C-alpha positions as a LaTeX table, in Angstrom:
\begin{tabular}{lrrr}
\hline
Residue & $x$ (\AA) & $y$ (\AA) & $z$ (\AA) \\
\hline
Met1 & 22.51 & $-12.50$ & 1.26 \\
Ile2 & 22.90 & $-15.75$ & 3.14 \\
Leu3 & 23.95 & $-15.06$ & 6.70 \\
Glu4 & 26.43 & $-17.35$ & 8.39 \\
Trp5 & 25.09 & $-17.07$ & 11.93 \\
Asp6 & 28.16 & $-18.56$ & 13.59 \\
Lys7 & 30.42 & $-15.90$ & 12.01 \\
Leu8 & 28.05 & $-12.92$ & 12.21 \\
Arg9 & 29.11 & $-10.02$ & 14.42 \\
Val10 & 26.76 & $-7.22$ & 15.49 \\
Phe11 & 28.03 & $-3.89$ & 16.81 \\
Val12 & 25.85 & $-1.25$ & 18.46 \\
Lys13 & 27.00 & 2.36 & 18.40 \\
Pro14 & 26.62 & 3.80 & 21.90 \\
Gly15 & 24.68 & 7.03 & 22.23 \\
Pro16 & 22.19 & 8.66 & 19.89 \\
Thr17 & 22.75 & 9.01 & 16.15 \\
Asp18 & 21.23 & 11.54 & 13.77 \\
Met19 & 18.71 & 9.39 & 11.88 \\
Arg20 & 18.77 & 11.77 & 8.90 \\
Lys21 & 22.08 & 10.16 & 7.94 \\
Gln22 & 22.02 & 7.61 & 5.18 \\
Ile23 & 24.49 & 4.88 & 4.19 \\
Asn24 & 27.43 & 7.18 & 3.48 \\
Gly25 & 27.13 & 9.08 & 6.76 \\
Leu26 & 26.64 & 5.95 & 8.83 \\
Ser27 & 29.62 & 4.20 & 7.23 \\
Ile28 & 31.77 & 7.24 & 8.06 \\
Ile29 & 30.64 & 6.97 & 11.70 \\
Val30 & 31.69 & 3.30 & 11.71 \\
Ala31 & 35.10 & 4.14 & 10.27 \\
Glu32 & 35.88 & 7.27 & 12.29 \\
Gln33 & 34.05 & 6.98 & 15.63 \\
Leu34 & 33.98 & 3.22 & 16.10 \\
Glu35 & 37.36 & 2.81 & 14.34 \\
Met36 & 36.19 & $-0.31$ & 12.54 \\
Asp37 & 36.07 & $-1.43$ & 8.92 \\
Pro38 & 32.51 & $-1.00$ & 7.59 \\
Leu39 & 33.32 & $-3.40$ & 4.74 \\
Asp40 & 34.01 & $-6.50$ & 6.86 \\
Gly41 & 30.45 & $-7.88$ & 6.69 \\
Ser42 & 29.46 & $-7.10$ & 10.27 \\
Leu43 & 26.12 & $-5.54$ & 11.15 \\
Phe44 & 26.23 & $-2.04$ & 12.64 \\
Leu45 & 23.19 & $-0.84$ & 14.61 \\
Phe46 & 22.34 & 2.82 & 15.23 \\
Cys47 & 19.41 & 4.32 & 17.14 \\
Asn48 & 18.00 & 7.77 & 17.83 \\
Lys49 & 17.85 & 9.52 & 21.20 \\
Gln50 & 14.48 & 8.03 & 22.16 \\
Arg51 & 15.53 & 4.57 & 20.84 \\
Arg52 & 12.39 & 4.34 & 18.72 \\
Val53 & 14.09 & 4.51 & 15.33 \\
Lys54 & 16.83 & 2.05 & 14.47 \\
Lys55 & 19.00 & 1.60 & 11.39 \\
Val56 & 21.31 & $-1.26$ & 10.48 \\
Ile57 & 23.97 & $-1.17$ & 7.78 \\
Tyr58 & 26.15 & $-3.95$ & 6.48 \\
Trp59 & 28.34 & $-4.59$ & 3.48 \\
Asp60 & 27.06 & $-7.21$ & 1.08 \\
Arg61 & 29.03 & $-8.46$ & $-1.91$ \\
Asn62 & 28.46 & $-5.41$ & $-4.10$ \\
Gly63 & 27.45 & $-2.58$ & $-1.77$ \\
Phe64 & 25.94 & $-1.45$ & 1.51 \\
Cys65 & 22.50 & $-2.51$ & 2.67 \\
Leu66 & 20.41 & $-0.32$ & 4.95 \\
Trp67 & 17.54 & $-1.64$ & 7.07 \\
\hline
\end{tabular}
């Protein structure tokens, strides 16, 4: 993936997230709780209660990527 930094948007979900969730669960959180489209190419950041564990998902051309 080649990032276009001038068009990149990053969204942080407020509050703790269950870090046992994988791509499907996190994309459902984006769609239902944040009321955003998880397929628009933005980065979505999630963290646990202690803010030690972080996960980022984004939609690339052919599927989700999880960092």
